[in-house]
Amino acid sequence: MSALDREAIEMFLQEASENLQYLREYVSVLQDVEPRREDLERLYISAHTLSGTSASYGFPRFSEIAGKLAHVFQYALNAPLGNDLHGPLTEFLSDGISLLETDLLEISDTGKENVDDIAVFKERYRFAFPAETPPSNFSQPQPSELLAGDDIDESAVAAPTGSYFDALPLDEEVPDEILEFFQPEAEEHLQVVSDCLISLEGNNNPEEINKLFRAIHTVKGSAAQVGLKRLGGIAHRVEDLIGRLRDGEIEPSPAVVDLCLESVDVLKKTLHRQWSDEIEMRTGVDSLLGRIAEFAPLEPEEAGTSADASDPTEAQHAKEIVVASRVGGVTKKSAKQAQGGASAVKSVRIALARLDRMMNTVGELVINRTRMVGRVAELEKLVDTLSFSKERLQGKVAEFQEKYEFNRIGNSRGAKTPWNPEPTPQMLTSAAAGDKSFWSEFSELEMDRYDDFNILSRSMAEISADVNEVLSQLEGFIGRVEGDIDEFTKLAHHLQDEITAARMVPIGTLYSRLSRAVRDAATSTGKHVELDLSGSETELDNNIIQQISDPLVHLVRNSVAHGIEQSADRTAAGKPAAGNIMLRAYHRGNHIYIEVEDDGGGINYDRVKQSAIERGLVSEETADRLTERDLREMLFHPGFSTAPVKTELAGRGVGLDVVRANLNALNGEIEIQSTSGKGTKFTLKVPLTLIISPALFVRCGTTNFALPLAVVEEIRRLRADEIEDVGGKLLTKVRDVVTEVVRLDTYLGLPPLEPINGYFRMVVANAGNRKIGLVVEEVLGKDEIVIKNLGEYLRRVKLFPGTTIAPDGSLILLIDLNRMVATEPSEHRQIQASASAARIFAPGSAAIASGSIPSEAIDRVAQERVIVVADDSISVRKFVGRMLEKNGYRVKLAADGIEAAELVTQHGCHLVITDLEMPRMTGYELMVQLRQSPSTRRIPVMVVTSRAGAKHRDRAIKEGATAFLTKPVQEDQLIAAVEQLIGTEAPRPVAPVA
């Protein structure tokens, strides 16, 4: 760059900096009720100038963002922005100005724009860049419209056309308490079906087929008995197909196994009511039953019978509560697993929620034990104080005795005058007081003589001895209390271990799902893959099992898609034609290790490097300096993929970053090892349980914090001059390894720490596969803690996943170190635009901004009417929401009363539609809360519930409901009631709407 060019760039930077400073200071005027036109014009001129000058100097991306800001200000000059400006549009303006400031610094340093940040910004605020995304088809009819309309395709009505779905019997009304017990039992039997089907492919074992038939037969009979006739009908046809397998009429070919596995998927979706609507269910069930009919044609006598005919033993079985059978993983050695034996164990089914409550009670025991230990520590301090006082008293008594008791004889001997035995009035003995001849018979060595000083000295000595005795007894009492606390601790830990063991599930319950995932992935890619599973008996918490299932499924699919080569390539490389994936689980300490290893080609580091360059993650110069470890870390970058084309299995960029995020949420870790040409191994490390865990307590200022002990490696002192600031990051060396330093006081905005005797205290921890040093004021010690969540209102505070209770009753926050050192902020998610924000960037907005459309036409734009719909059923929420959106309302959905109250308080609305029976906060409680706040008491509330009784209606009206409808609600009835309450033109909302 020539000197002339550099001088011109400096002029641009100075001018742009002044304009950005003005935008930053005065952009808030847009939130005024009636902003001054002069301020808006000045904002527009500043943004427009930025856009024009940056384009002239060759910075088109900077110009584009500045142009969008200028467009907003110009729009505000000629049209109202809407009442929901403080939502996404305010974020857009603030983030846009921040982005321009950052980009300006980048231009000043390197002469180039920050392409990555601008791309992330445009992705986050898609509504401001409508030309870059295909327009959404808002006119597409919703499923609810298709169901309610009169123009449904006649072919969909399948009764006269021979539809299998319409031939199924309709479900009866099944009480929730029946479903609560039936669904887990049916899920177990379907799991047995899946396990048997996968084992059948490699080993046609008649016993497995019989077990398979018994399981599906039980599902059929139980479903019909409890009233799920449609589920029973589908299971009946699957039973017919498996019956032909049992009778040898058909072979367990891959096509038959595929069909049976698909049947399990359909049965599960029907069992848990996961179909989005009846049209999707009709299509899926018709397709399945049609394919089953090809292998097992429907007999004529069966066509007219219902699937609810079952023997009495099945009916009785459906009503029983049985324990969940723990299904082991499917391995190559699954045929050797012992059959039976479990039936001899008597057991009952316990809801997981009850186990959670029991574990929480154990947690309270641990908290109380910690409090008792704190009380004993206070008592020990009192004993120490008393011991010190006792020593002082003994010293004073000894000094007094020496001075006044033993010295009197010496003093009297030193005097040359004869001793006068005349008693004084203070003498206490009657002999000394009345009989003078008494003393004359004895010399002073033959008889002790006492006065008040002697008696006081002896009394003090006796008091000192008494205090010493009490102190000894108190110390013995403290020792016994400590022994009792130790026993209490052992019992609490034993109870904790027992309940934790009850929550434990063998990881083998996941193996069938993983086997299915490998099988489907191998079929999709045309590869031959064998799966070797071991450690199926390894147990860990059921909650952790559920949270690691998706990461494990992704890893095994990843091994098939990226790791295992095609058979021809493997043969050419001297490997067996069939690839091998090994999955091992084992227990070590307080953690479970899960390894997913394949014998494929390993990680292609050149392809990883090239992909990183193509995606703009690194430059070519930087890429050449990356180590293999750096390249493995690149695989965890969001959106990263080495696949050349997108398929169902690869190339979508949704992969290892999600796996790591899920593991970080569990305080777990993931590690990659790869050898070129030999394969890749992923090692997952997860804790046994999440409820009670060891923690390290630290203090920063006057606040105590807890750190997960599992990630702490060491604690060391650090001199202030050993910390170096390099590019805005604090670094130091720990055992000759460069380590990033995080000052907890600076990170959390606490009062700055000062080194003690020239040293800081630093906790070295391994977070997110990175070593960091956390500078704190003091390390207090370690202990087991019970992790309590922060509650609904603080659930978005991600840095602190929970809290624990200190012995004095105060709260100690647990710090998530993985999130603290995360490099990618979670705020990169796409912002959902409000209608006002989207309208500013909609087609035709340029004409409004330029003032070519009369303001009268703009003013006639109706204010959006916002309705909050609260219902614990997702299908009801979506169904009612679609009806309202179709009629021009803006809808916000809430799963219960607490979420609805948050939405109303934070964003406001014109109407609340709520169910009565919801978890956490019922509809009645929601109405009470709304009526208590002056800002929400005027919002009308409509109750839509299945409870049609007068008692429920009267109670709802009493709590403040303005309308009461019963389910199923019709669209015209609902819309008429809504418009009667809030009218066709919405007033200004009670609280601001975002």
mmCIF file with all atom_site columns, N, CA, C and O in Angstrom, residues 498-538:
data_model
loop_
_atom_site.group_PDB
_atom_site.id
_atom_site.type_symbol
_atom_site.label_atom_id
_atom_site.label_alt_id
_atom_site.label_comp_id
_atom_site.label_asym_id
_atom_site.label_entity_id
_atom_site.label_seq_id
_atom_site.pdbx_PDB_ins_code
_atom_site.Cartn_x
_atom_site.Cartn_y
_atom_site.Cartn_z
_atom_site.occupancy
_atom_site.B_iso_or_equiv
_atom_site.pdbx_formal_charge
_atom_site.auth_seq_id
_atom_site.auth_comp_id
_atom_site.auth_asym_id
_atom_site.auth_atom_id
_atom_site.pdbx_PDB_model_num
ATOM 1   N N  . GLU A 1 498 ? -27.310 -46.730 47.147 1.00 0.00 ? 498 GLU A N  1
ATOM 2   C CA . GLU A 1 498 ? -28.402 -47.636 46.828 1.00 0.00 ? 498 GLU A CA 1
ATOM 3   C C  . GLU A 1 498 ? -29.395 -46.992 45.860 1.00 0.00 ? 498 GLU A C  1
ATOM 4   O O  . GLU A 1 498 ? -29.845 -47.627 44.900 1.00 0.00 ? 498 GLU A O  1
ATOM 5   N N  . ILE A 1 499 ? -29.751 -45.728 46.124 1.00 0.00 ? 499 ILE A N  1
ATOM 6   C CA . ILE A 1 499 ? -30.703 -45.062 45.225 1.00 0.00 ? 499 ILE A CA 1
ATOM 7   C C  . ILE A 1 499 ? -30.052 -44.791 43.875 1.00 0.00 ? 499 ILE A C  1
ATOM 8   O O  . ILE A 1 499 ? -30.699 -44.908 42.826 1.00 0.00 ? 499 ILE A O  1
ATOM 9   N N  . THR A 1 500 ? -28.771 -44.438 43.902 1.00 0.00 ? 500 THR A N  1
ATOM 10  C CA . THR A 1 500 ? -28.068 -44.257 42.629 1.00 0.00 ? 500 THR A CA 1
ATOM 11  C C  . THR A 1 500 ? -28.051 -45.552 41.843 1.00 0.00 ? 500 THR A C  1
ATOM 12  O O  . THR A 1 500 ? -28.250 -45.558 40.613 1.00 0.00 ? 500 THR A O  1
ATOM 13  N N  . ALA A 1 501 ? -27.839 -46.682 42.538 1.00 0.00 ? 501 ALA A N  1
ATOM 14  C CA . ALA A 1 501 ? -27.852 -47.980 41.860 1.00 0.00 ? 501 ALA A CA 1
ATOM 15  C C  . ALA A 1 501 ? -29.226 -48.270 41.276 1.00 0.00 ? 501 ALA A C  1
ATOM 16  O O  . ALA A 1 501 ? -29.345 -48.878 40.203 1.00 0.00 ? 501 ALA A O  1
ATOM 17  N N  . ALA A 1 502 ? -30.292 -47.830 41.985 1.00 0.00 ? 502 ALA A N  1
ATOM 18  C CA . ALA A 1 502 ? -31.637 -48.035 41.452 1.00 0.00 ? 502 ALA A CA 1
ATOM 19  C C  . ALA A 1 502 ? -31.870 -47.215 40.199 1.00 0.00 ? 502 ALA A C  1
ATOM 20  O O  . ALA A 1 502 ? -32.655 -47.612 39.326 1.00 0.00 ? 502 ALA A O  1
ATOM 21  N N  . ARG A 1 503 ? -31.193 -46.056 40.093 1.00 0.00 ? 503 ARG A N  1
ATOM 22  C CA . ARG A 1 503 ? -31.318 -45.217 38.901 1.00 0.00 ? 503 ARG A CA 1
ATOM 23  C C  . ARG A 1 503 ? -30.420 -45.698 37.774 1.00 0.00 ? 503 ARG A C  1
ATOM 24  O O  . ARG A 1 503 ? -30.570 -45.252 36.638 1.00 0.00 ? 503 ARG A O  1
ATOM 25  N N  . MET A 1 504 ? -29.479 -46.575 38.115 1.00 0.00 ? 504 MET A N  1
ATOM 26  C CA . MET A 1 504 ? -28.522 -47.014 37.111 1.00 0.00 ? 504 MET A CA 1
ATOM 27  C C  . MET A 1 504 ? -29.171 -47.946 36.091 1.00 0.00 ? 504 MET A C  1
ATOM 28  O O  . MET A 1 504 ? -29.988 -48.793 36.433 1.00 0.00 ? 504 MET A O  1
ATOM 29  N N  . VAL A 1 505 ? -28.774 -47.750 34.842 1.00 0.00 ? 505 VAL A N  1
ATOM 30  C CA . VAL A 1 505 ? -29.272 -48.579 33.747 1.00 0.00 ? 505 VAL A CA 1
ATOM 31  C C  . VAL A 1 505 ? -28.057 -49.078 32.980 1.00 0.00 ? 505 VAL A C  1
ATOM 32  O O  . VAL A 1 505 ? -27.120 -48.310 32.734 1.00 0.00 ? 505 VAL A O  1
ATOM 33  N N  . PRO A 1 506 ? -28.023 -50.351 32.633 1.00 0.00 ? 506 PRO A N  1
ATOM 34  C CA . PRO A 1 506 ? -26.877 -50.826 31.837 1.00 0.00 ? 506 PRO A CA 1
ATOM 35  C C  . PRO A 1 506 ? -26.853 -50.142 30.486 1.00 0.00 ? 506 PRO A C  1
ATOM 36  O O  . PRO A 1 506 ? -27.892 -49.929 29.855 1.00 0.00 ? 506 PRO A O  1
ATOM 37  N N  . ILE A 1 507 ? -25.665 -49.781 30.059 1.00 0.00 ? 507 ILE A N  1
ATOM 38  C CA . ILE A 1 507 ? -25.536 -49.094 28.783 1.00 0.00 ? 507 ILE A CA 1
ATOM 39  C C  . ILE A 1 507 ? -25.946 -49.996 27.625 1.00 0.00 ? 507 ILE A C  1
ATOM 40  O O  . ILE A 1 507 ? -26.174 -49.534 26.504 1.00 0.00 ? 507 ILE A O  1
ATOM 41  N N  . GLY A 1 508 ? -26.074 -51.282 27.926 1.00 0.00 ? 508 GLY A N  1
ATOM 42  C CA . GLY A 1 508 ? -26.550 -52.203 26.891 1.00 0.00 ? 508 GLY A CA 1
ATOM 43  C C  . GLY A 1 508 ? -27.927 -51.859 26.367 1.00 0.00 ? 508 GLY A C  1
ATOM 44  O O  . GLY A 1 508 ? -28.294 -52.268 25.257 1.00 0.00 ? 508 GLY A O  1
ATOM 45  N N  . THR A 1 509 ? -28.722 -51.093 27.145 1.00 0.00 ? 509 THR A N  1
ATOM 46  C CA . THR A 1 509 ? -30.036 -50.686 26.643 1.00 0.00 ? 509 THR A CA 1
ATOM 47  C C  . THR A 1 509 ? -29.905 -49.783 25.425 1.00 0.00 ? 509 THR A C  1
ATOM 48  O O  . THR A 1 509 ? -30.858 -49.650 24.649 1.00 0.00 ? 509 THR A O  1
ATOM 49  N N  . LEU A 1 510 ? -28.736 -49.163 25.256 1.00 0.00 ? 510 LEU A N  1
ATOM 50  C CA . LEU A 1 510 ? -28.509 -48.329 24.071 1.00 0.00 ? 510 LEU A CA 1
ATOM 51  C C  . LEU A 1 510 ? -27.994 -49.130 22.887 1.00 0.00 ? 510 LEU A C  1
ATOM 52  O O  . LEU A 1 510 ? -28.061 -48.657 21.750 1.00 0.00 ? 510 LEU A O  1
ATOM 53  N N  . TYR A 1 511 ? -27.470 -50.309 23.168 1.00 0.00 ? 511 TYR A N  1
ATOM 54  C CA . TYR A 1 511 ? -26.752 -51.021 22.115 1.00 0.00 ? 511 TYR A CA 1
ATOM 55  C C  . TYR A 1 511 ? -27.653 -51.413 20.952 1.00 0.00 ? 511 TYR A C  1
ATOM 56  O O  . TYR A 1 511 ? -27.220 -51.430 19.799 1.00 0.00 ? 511 TYR A O  1
ATOM 57  N N  . SER A 1 512 ? -28.913 -51.749 21.239 1.00 0.00 ? 512 SER A N  1
ATOM 58  C CA . SER A 1 512 ? -29.791 -52.122 20.132 1.00 0.00 ? 512 SER A CA 1
ATOM 59  C C  . SER A 1 512 ? -30.034 -50.933 19.214 1.00 0.00 ? 512 SER A C  1
ATOM 60  O O  . SER A 1 512 ? -30.084 -51.062 17.987 1.00 0.00 ? 512 SER A O  1
ATOM 61  N N  . ARG A 1 513 ? -30.176 -49.740 19.812 1.00 0.00 ? 513 ARG A N  1
ATOM 62  C CA . ARG A 1 513 ? -30.359 -48.552 18.984 1.00 0.00 ? 513 ARG A CA 1
ATOM 63  C C  . ARG A 1 513 ? -29.111 -48.267 18.158 1.00 0.00 ? 513 ARG A C  1
ATOM 64  O O  . ARG A 1 513 ? -29.193 -47.895 16.985 1.00 0.00 ? 513 ARG A O  1
ATOM 65  N N  . LEU A 1 514 ? -27.940 -48.449 18.775 1.00 0.00 ? 514 LEU A N  1
ATOM 66  C CA . LEU A 1 514 ? -26.702 -48.230 18.036 1.00 0.00 ? 514 LEU A CA 1
ATOM 67  C C  . LEU A 1 514 ? -26.534 -49.263 16.925 1.00 0.00 ? 514 LEU A C  1
ATOM 68  O O  . LEU A 1 514 ? -26.072 -48.937 15.823 1.00 0.00 ? 514 LEU A O  1
ATOM 69  N N  . SER A 1 515 ? -26.910 -50.504 17.216 1.00 0.00 ? 515 SER A N  1
ATOM 70  C CA . SER A 1 515 ? -26.837 -51.546 16.183 1.00 0.00 ? 515 SER A CA 1
ATOM 71  C C  . SER A 1 515 ? -27.746 -51.196 15.007 1.00 0.00 ? 515 SER A C  1
ATOM 72  O O  . SER A 1 515 ? -27.376 -51.361 13.843 1.00 0.00 ? 515 SER A O  1
ATOM 73  N N  . ARG A 1 516 ? -28.937 -50.692 15.347 1.00 0.00 ? 516 ARG A N  1
ATOM 74  C CA . ARG A 1 516 ? -29.862 -50.289 14.290 1.00 0.00 ? 516 ARG A CA 1
ATOM 75  C C  . ARG A 1 516 ? -29.284 -49.132 13.473 1.00 0.00 ? 516 ARG A C  1
ATOM 76  O O  . ARG A 1 516 ? -29.390 -49.103 12.243 1.00 0.00 ? 516 ARG A O  1
ATOM 77  N N  . ALA A 1 517 ? -28.662 -48.163 14.151 1.00 0.00 ? 517 ALA A N  1
ATOM 78  C CA . ALA A 1 517 ? -28.082 -47.018 13.451 1.00 0.00 ? 517 ALA A CA 1
ATOM 79  C C  . ALA A 1 517 ? -26.951 -47.446 12.526 1.00 0.00 ? 517 ALA A C  1
ATOM 80  O O  . ALA A 1 517 ? -26.856 -46.971 11.379 1.00 0.00 ? 517 ALA A O  1
ATOM 81  N N  . VAL A 1 518 ? -26.082 -48.358 13.000 1.00 0.00 ? 518 VAL A N  1
ATOM 82  C CA . VAL A 1 518 ? -24.994 -48.857 12.153 1.00 0.00 ? 518 VAL A CA 1
ATOM 83  C C  . VAL A 1 518 ? -25.552 -49.622 10.963 1.00 0.00 ? 518 VAL A C  1
ATOM 84  O O  . VAL A 1 518 ? -25.087 -49.466 9.822  1.00 0.00 ? 518 VAL A O  1
ATOM 85  N N  . ARG A 1 519 ? -26.559 -50.438 11.214 1.00 0.00 ? 519 ARG A N  1
ATOM 86  C CA . ARG A 1 519 ? -27.150 -51.225 10.136 1.00 0.00 ? 519 ARG A CA 1
ATOM 87  C C  . ARG A 1 519 ? -27.742 -50.327 9.059  1.00 0.00 ? 519 ARG A C  1
ATOM 88  O O  . ARG A 1 519 ? -27.524 -50.529 7.854  1.00 0.00 ? 519 ARG A O  1
ATOM 89  N N  . ASP A 1 520 ? -28.507 -49.304 9.485  1.00 0.00 ? 520 ASP A N  1
ATOM 90  C CA . ASP A 1 520 ? -29.124 -48.399 8.506  1.00 0.00 ? 520 ASP A CA 1
ATOM 91  C C  . ASP A 1 520 ? -28.074 -47.601 7.754  1.00 0.00 ? 520 ASP A C  1
ATOM 92  O O  . ASP A 1 520 ? -28.191 -47.388 6.538  1.00 0.00 ? 520 ASP A O  1
ATOM 93  N N  . ALA A 1 521 ? -27.032 -47.135 8.473  1.00 0.00 ? 521 ALA A N  1
ATOM 94  C CA . ALA A 1 521 ? -25.983 -46.356 7.812  1.00 0.00 ? 521 ALA A CA 1
ATOM 95  C C  . ALA A 1 521 ? -25.215 -47.207 6.809  1.00 0.00 ? 521 ALA A C  1
ATOM 96  O O  . ALA A 1 521 ? -24.872 -46.745 5.713  1.00 0.00 ? 521 ALA A O  1
ATOM 97  N N  . ALA A 1 522 ? -24.925 -48.469 7.175  1.00 0.00 ? 522 ALA A N  1
ATOM 98  C CA . ALA A 1 522 ? -24.206 -49.354 6.251  1.00 0.00 ? 522 ALA A CA 1
ATOM 99  C C  . ALA A 1 522 ? -25.042 -49.635 5.009  1.00 0.00 ? 522 ALA A C  1
ATOM 100 O O  . ALA A 1 522 ? -24.528 -49.669 3.879  1.00 0.00 ? 522 ALA A O  1
ATOM 101 N N  . THR A 1 523 ? -26.342 -49.839 5.200  1.00 0.00 ? 523 THR A N  1
ATOM 102 C CA . THR A 1 523 ? -27.222 -50.074 4.054  1.00 0.00 ? 523 THR A CA 1
ATOM 103 C C  . THR A 1 523 ? -27.264 -48.847 3.148  1.00 0.00 ? 523 THR A C  1
ATOM 104 O O  . THR A 1 523 ? -27.246 -48.957 1.917  1.00 0.00 ? 523 THR A O  1
ATOM 105 N N  . SER A 1 524 ? -27.314 -47.654 3.768  1.00 0.00 ? 524 SER A N  1
ATOM 106 C CA . SER A 1 524 ? -27.401 -46.424 2.990  1.00 0.00 ? 524 SER A CA 1
ATOM 107 C C  . SER A 1 524 ? -26.146 -46.171 2.172  1.00 0.00 ? 524 SER A C  1
ATOM 108 O O  . SER A 1 524 ? -26.223 -45.669 1.049  1.00 0.00 ? 524 SER A O  1
ATOM 109 N N  . THR A 1 525 ? -24.981 -46.519 2.733  1.00 0.00 ? 525 THR A N  1
ATOM 110 C CA . THR A 1 525 ? -23.725 -46.247 2.038  1.00 0.00 ? 525 THR A CA 1
ATOM 111 C C  . THR A 1 525 ? -23.232 -47.422 1.201  1.00 0.00 ? 525 THR A C  1
ATOM 112 O O  . THR A 1 525 ? -22.243 -47.286 0.484  1.00 0.00 ? 525 THR A O  1
ATOM 113 N N  . GLY A 1 526 ? -23.901 -48.578 1.311  1.00 0.00 ? 526 GLY A N  1
ATOM 114 C CA . GLY A 1 526 ? -23.469 -49.747 0.553  1.00 0.00 ? 526 GLY A CA 1
ATOM 115 C C  . GLY A 1 526 ? -22.190 -50.371 1.076  1.00 0.00 ? 526 GLY A C  1
ATOM 116 O O  . GLY A 1 526 ? -21.447 -51.002 0.312  1.00 0.00 ? 526 GLY A O  1
ATOM 117 N N  . LYS A 1 527 ? -21.924 -50.228 2.368  1.00 0.00 ? 527 LYS A N  1
ATOM 118 C CA . LYS A 1 527 ? -20.707 -50.788 2.954  1.00 0.00 ? 527 LYS A CA 1
ATOM 119 C C  . LYS A 1 527 ? -21.050 -51.993 3.804  1.00 0.00 ? 527 LYS A C  1
ATOM 120 O O  . LYS A 1 527 ? -22.162 -52.119 4.310  1.00 0.00 ? 527 LYS A O  1
ATOM 121 N N  . HIS A 1 528 ? -20.073 -52.886 3.940  1.00 0.00 ? 528 HIS A N  1
ATOM 122 C CA . HIS A 1 528 ? -20.220 -54.052 4.818  1.00 0.00 ? 528 HIS A CA 1
ATOM 123 C C  . HIS A 1 528 ? -19.552 -53.725 6.153  1.00 0.00 ? 528 HIS A C  1
ATOM 124 O O  . HIS A 1 528 ? -18.337 -53.486 6.220  1.00 0.00 ? 528 HIS A O  1
ATOM 125 N N  . VAL A 1 529 ? -20.325 -53.698 7.217  1.00 0.00 ? 529 VAL A N  1
ATOM 126 C CA . VAL A 1 529 ? -19.822 -53.282 8.522  1.00 0.00 ? 529 VAL A CA 1
ATOM 127 C C  . VAL A 1 529 ? -20.259 -54.287 9.576  1.00 0.00 ? 529 VAL A C  1
ATOM 128 O O  . VAL A 1 529 ? -21.413 -54.728 9.594  1.00 0.00 ? 529 VAL A O  1
ATOM 129 N N  . GLU A 1 530 ? -19.323 -54.677 10.435 1.00 0.00 ? 530 GLU A N  1
ATOM 130 C CA . GLU A 1 530 ? -19.631 -55.506 11.594 1.00 0.00 ? 530 GLU A CA 1
ATOM 131 C C  . GLU A 1 530 ? -19.480 -54.649 12.853 1.00 0.00 ? 530 GLU A C  1
ATOM 132 O O  . GLU A 1 530 ? -18.563 -53.840 12.950 1.00 0.00 ? 530 GLU A O  1
ATOM 133 N N  . LEU A 1 531 ? -20.370 -54.859 13.803 1.00 0.00 ? 531 LEU A N  1
ATOM 134 C CA . LEU A 1 531 ? -20.352 -54.089 15.040 1.00 0.00 ? 531 LEU A CA 1
ATOM 135 C C  . LEU A 1 531 ? -20.022 -55.012 16.197 1.00 0.00 ? 531 LEU A C  1
ATOM 136 O O  . LEU A 1 531 ? -20.709 -56.004 16.427 1.00 0.00 ? 531 LEU A O  1
ATOM 137 N N  . ASP A 1 532 ? -18.962 -54.697 16.920 1.00 0.00 ? 532 ASP A N  1
ATOM 138 C CA . ASP A 1 532 ? -18.526 -55.494 18.066 1.00 0.00 ? 532 ASP A CA 1
ATOM 139 C C  . ASP A 1 532 ? -18.787 -54.681 19.334 1.00 0.00 ? 532 ASP A C  1
ATOM 140 O O  . ASP A 1 532 ? -18.207 -53.614 19.534 1.00 0.00 ? 532 ASP A O  1
ATOM 141 N N  . LEU A 1 533 ? -19.672 -55.185 20.176 1.00 0.00 ? 533 LEU A N  1
ATOM 142 C CA . LEU A 1 533 ? -20.085 -54.462 21.381 1.00 0.00 ? 533 LEU A CA 1
ATOM 143 C C  . LEU A 1 533 ? -19.587 -55.198 22.620 1.00 0.00 ? 533 LEU A C  1
ATOM 144 O O  . LEU A 1 533 ? -19.709 -56.414 22.719 1.00 0.00 ? 533 LEU A O  1
ATOM 145 N N  . SER A 1 534 ? -19.063 -54.444 23.567 1.00 0.00 ? 534 SER A N  1
ATOM 146 C CA . SER A 1 534 ? -18.622 -55.039 24.829 1.00 0.00 ? 534 SER A CA 1
ATOM 147 C C  . SER A 1 534 ? -18.914 -54.055 25.962 1.00 0.00 ? 534 SER A C  1
ATOM 148 O O  . SER A 1 534 ? -19.057 -52.847 25.748 1.00 0.00 ? 534 SER A O  1
ATOM 149 N N  . GLY A 1 535 ? -18.997 -54.599 27.167 1.00 0.00 ? 535 GLY A N  1
ATOM 150 C CA . GLY A 1 535 ? -19.279 -53.760 28.326 1.00 0.00 ? 535 GLY A CA 1
ATOM 151 C C  . GLY A 1 535 ? -20.736 -53.383 28.458 1.00 0.00 ? 535 GLY A C  1
ATOM 152 O O  . GLY A 1 535 ? -21.056 -52.354 29.053 1.00 0.00 ? 535 GLY A O  1
ATOM 153 N N  . SER A 1 536 ? -21.634 -54.208 27.909 1.00 0.00 ? 536 SER A N  1
ATOM 154 C CA . SER A 1 536 ? -23.054 -53.857 27.953 1.00 0.00 ? 536 SER A CA 1
ATOM 155 C C  . SER A 1 536 ? -23.585 -53.811 29.377 1.00 0.00 ? 536 SER A C  1
ATOM 156 O O  . SER A 1 536 ? -24.608 -53.180 29.640 1.00 0.00 ? 536 SER A O  1
ATOM 157 N N  . GLU A 1 537 ? -22.899 -54.508 30.300 1.00 0.00 ? 537 GLU A N  1
ATOM 158 C CA . GLU A 1 537 ? -23.379 -54.520 31.688 1.00 0.00 ? 537 GLU A CA 1
ATOM 159 C C  . GLU A 1 537 ? -22.929 -53.272 32.467 1.00 0.00 ? 537 GLU A C  1
ATOM 160 O O  . GLU A 1 537 ? -23.359 -53.059 33.601 1.00 0.00 ? 537 GLU A O  1
ATOM 161 N N  . THR A 1 538 ? -22.096 -52.423 31.886 1.00 0.00 ? 538 THR A N  1
ATOM 162 C CA . THR A 1 538 ? -21.657 -51.200 32.557 1.00 0.00 ? 538 THR A CA 1
ATOM 163 C C  . THR A 1 538 ? -22.849 -50.280 32.790 1.00 0.00 ? 538 THR A C  1
ATOM 164 O O  . THR A 1 538 ? -23.606 -49.996 31.875 1.00 0.00 ? 538 THR A O  1
#
